[in-house]
Coordinates of C-alpha atoms in Angstrom, one line a residue:
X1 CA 0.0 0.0 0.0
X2 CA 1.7 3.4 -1.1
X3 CA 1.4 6.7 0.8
X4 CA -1.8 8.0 -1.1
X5 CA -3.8 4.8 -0.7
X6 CA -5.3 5.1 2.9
X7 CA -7.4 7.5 4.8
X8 CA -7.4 10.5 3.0
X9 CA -7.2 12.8 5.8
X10 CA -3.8 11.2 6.9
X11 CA -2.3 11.9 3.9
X12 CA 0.1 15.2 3.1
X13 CA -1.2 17.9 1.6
X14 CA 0.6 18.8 -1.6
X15 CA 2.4 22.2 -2.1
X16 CA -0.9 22.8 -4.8
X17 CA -3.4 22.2 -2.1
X18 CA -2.0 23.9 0.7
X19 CA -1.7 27.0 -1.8
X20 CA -5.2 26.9 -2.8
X21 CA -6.7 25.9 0.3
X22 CA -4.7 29.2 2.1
X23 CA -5.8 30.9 -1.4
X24 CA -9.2 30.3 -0.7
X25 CA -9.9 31.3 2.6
X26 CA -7.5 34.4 2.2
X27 CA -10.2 35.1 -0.6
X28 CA -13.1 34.2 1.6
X29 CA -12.0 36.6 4.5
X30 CA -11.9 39.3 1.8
X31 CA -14.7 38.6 0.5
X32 CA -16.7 38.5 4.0
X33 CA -15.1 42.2 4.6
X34 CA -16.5 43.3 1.4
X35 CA -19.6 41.9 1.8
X36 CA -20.3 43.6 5.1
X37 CA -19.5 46.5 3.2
X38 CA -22.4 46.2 0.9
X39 CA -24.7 44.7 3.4
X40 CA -24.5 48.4 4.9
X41 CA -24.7 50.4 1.3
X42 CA -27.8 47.6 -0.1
X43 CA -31.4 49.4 0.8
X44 CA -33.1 46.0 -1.3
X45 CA -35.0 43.7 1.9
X46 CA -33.8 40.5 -0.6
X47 CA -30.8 41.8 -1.6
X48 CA -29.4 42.7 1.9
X49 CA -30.8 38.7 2.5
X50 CA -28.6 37.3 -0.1
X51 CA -25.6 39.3 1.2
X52 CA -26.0 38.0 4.8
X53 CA -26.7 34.3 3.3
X54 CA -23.3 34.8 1.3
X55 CA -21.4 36.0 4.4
X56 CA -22.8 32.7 6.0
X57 CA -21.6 30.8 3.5
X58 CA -18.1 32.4 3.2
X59 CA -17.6 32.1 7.0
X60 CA -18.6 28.1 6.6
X61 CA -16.0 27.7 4.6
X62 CA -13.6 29.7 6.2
X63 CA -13.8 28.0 9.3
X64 CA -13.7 24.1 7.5
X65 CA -10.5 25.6 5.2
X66 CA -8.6 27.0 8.0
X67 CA -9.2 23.9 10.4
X68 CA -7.7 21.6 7.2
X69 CA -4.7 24.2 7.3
X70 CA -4.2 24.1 10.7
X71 CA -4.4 20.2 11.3
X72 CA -1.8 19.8 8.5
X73 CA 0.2 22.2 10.3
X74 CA -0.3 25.5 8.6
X75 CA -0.8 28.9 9.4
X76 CA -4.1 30.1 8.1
X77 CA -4.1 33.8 6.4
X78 CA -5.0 36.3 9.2
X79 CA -8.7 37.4 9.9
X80 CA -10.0 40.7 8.7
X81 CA -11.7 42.8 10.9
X82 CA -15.5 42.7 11.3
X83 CA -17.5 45.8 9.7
X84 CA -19.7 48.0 11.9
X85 CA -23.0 47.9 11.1
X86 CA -24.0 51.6 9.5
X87 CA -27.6 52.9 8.7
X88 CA -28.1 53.3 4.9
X89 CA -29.4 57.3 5.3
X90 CA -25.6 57.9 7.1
X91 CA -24.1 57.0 3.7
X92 CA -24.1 60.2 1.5
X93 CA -26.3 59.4 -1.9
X94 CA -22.9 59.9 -4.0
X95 CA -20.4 57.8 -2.0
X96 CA -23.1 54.6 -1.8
X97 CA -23.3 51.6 -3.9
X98 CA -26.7 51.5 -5.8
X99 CA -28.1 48.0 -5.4
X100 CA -27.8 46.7 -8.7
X101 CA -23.8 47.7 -8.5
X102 CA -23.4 45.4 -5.7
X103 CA -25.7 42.7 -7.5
X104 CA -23.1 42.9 -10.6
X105 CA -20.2 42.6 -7.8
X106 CA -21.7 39.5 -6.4
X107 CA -22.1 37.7 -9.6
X108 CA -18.7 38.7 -10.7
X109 CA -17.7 37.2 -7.6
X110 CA -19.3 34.1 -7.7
X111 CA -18.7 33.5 -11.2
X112 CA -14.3 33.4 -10.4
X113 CA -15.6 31.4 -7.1
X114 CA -16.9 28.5 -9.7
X115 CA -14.0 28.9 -11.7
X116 CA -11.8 28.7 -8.3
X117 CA -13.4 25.9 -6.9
X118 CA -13.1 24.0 -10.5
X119 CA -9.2 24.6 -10.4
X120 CA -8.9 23.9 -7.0
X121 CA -10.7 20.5 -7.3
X122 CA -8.2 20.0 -10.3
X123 CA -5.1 20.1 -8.6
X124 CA -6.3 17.5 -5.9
X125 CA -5.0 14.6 -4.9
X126 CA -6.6 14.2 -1.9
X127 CA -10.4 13.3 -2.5
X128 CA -11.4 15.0 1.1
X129 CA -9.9 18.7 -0.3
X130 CA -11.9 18.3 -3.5
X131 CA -14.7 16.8 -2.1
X132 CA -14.4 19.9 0.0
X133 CA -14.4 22.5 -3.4
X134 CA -17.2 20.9 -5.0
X135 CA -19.4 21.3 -2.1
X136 CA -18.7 24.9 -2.5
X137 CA -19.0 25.0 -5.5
X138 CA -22.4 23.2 -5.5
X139 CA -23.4 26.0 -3.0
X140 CA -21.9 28.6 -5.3
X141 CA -23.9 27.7 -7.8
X142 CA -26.9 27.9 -6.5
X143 CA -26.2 31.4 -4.8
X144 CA -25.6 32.5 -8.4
X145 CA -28.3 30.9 -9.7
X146 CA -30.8 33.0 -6.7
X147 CA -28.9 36.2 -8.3
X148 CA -30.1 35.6 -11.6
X149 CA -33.1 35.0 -10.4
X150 CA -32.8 38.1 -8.4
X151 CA -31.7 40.2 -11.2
X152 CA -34.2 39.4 -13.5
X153 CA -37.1 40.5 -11.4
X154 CA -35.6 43.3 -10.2
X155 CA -34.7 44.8 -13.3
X156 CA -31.1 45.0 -12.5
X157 CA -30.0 42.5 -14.8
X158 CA -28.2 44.3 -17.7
X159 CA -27.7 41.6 -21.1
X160 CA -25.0 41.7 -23.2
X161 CA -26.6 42.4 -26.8
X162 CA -29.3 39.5 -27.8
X163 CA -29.6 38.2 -31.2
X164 CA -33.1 39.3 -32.1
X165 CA -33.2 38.8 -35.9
X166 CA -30.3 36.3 -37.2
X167 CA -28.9 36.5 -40.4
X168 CA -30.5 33.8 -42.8
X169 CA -28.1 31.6 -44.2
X170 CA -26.8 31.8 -47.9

């Protein structure tokens, strides 16, 4: 029996999985002080929802990402600190996100999550790490698919050009 053949979660971590592992909850941390950023700048009752749910979910995986760092031995990236909460009317009207400016933030950011958690799983070697980026990005996936959703009845979603009429073939 070889070294990768047992219990995943006693084997080493490569020098790819340690980087994206600390890669990804150094992103998550930012990402959670973002958010709390735009939690205070949303006025939307579902939009400031969604926000709080994604904060949730960064801080799940922060915790499981920096525990698998730690019990191989690693020092996680530090914490950022927490946000104060700040009433939306203390914001002046010029300096504060419009709610469909975060919405298009949040997509962007979920869309390079997918893309991250695909990479990530990539690399692995260890079926507990991947296992670990595809349930993220299964829950990544449906965050972005609630945007969407959100978008389109909001009227915040903004198409790139649609082909109405198509050329008819020669």
């Amino acid at each position: 029996m070889g070294i990768l053949s047992g219990n995943p979660k006693h084997e080493p971590m490569h020098y790819g999985e340690i980087f994206g592992v600390w890669g990804a909850s150094a992103a998550a941390k930012g990402a959670v002080s973002c958010f709390q950023i735009y939690h205070n700048h949303a006025g939307d009752h579902d939009l400031k929802e969604f926000i709080s749910d994604y904060i949730d979910q960064a801080k799940s995986e922060i915790k499981e990402l920096d525990r698998l760092l730690v019990d191989n031995g690693i020092t996680p990236a530090p914490d950022m600190a927490e946000k104060p909460s700040v009433e939306l009317e203390d914001i002046p009207e010029g300096a504060r996100f419009a709610d469909q400016e975060i919405a298009v933030a949040l997509g962007v950011n979920l869309a390079g999550g997918l893309g991250a958690c695909s990479a990530a799983m990539s690399i692995c070697i260890r079926e507990d790490i991947a296992t670990l980026y595809l349930k993220y990005h299964t829950e990544k996936v449906g965050l972005a698919a609630r945007m969407l959703r959100m978008q389109k009845d909001k009227g915040w979603l903004i198409p790139p050009p649609l082909q109405i009429k198509r050329p008819e073939n020669d």
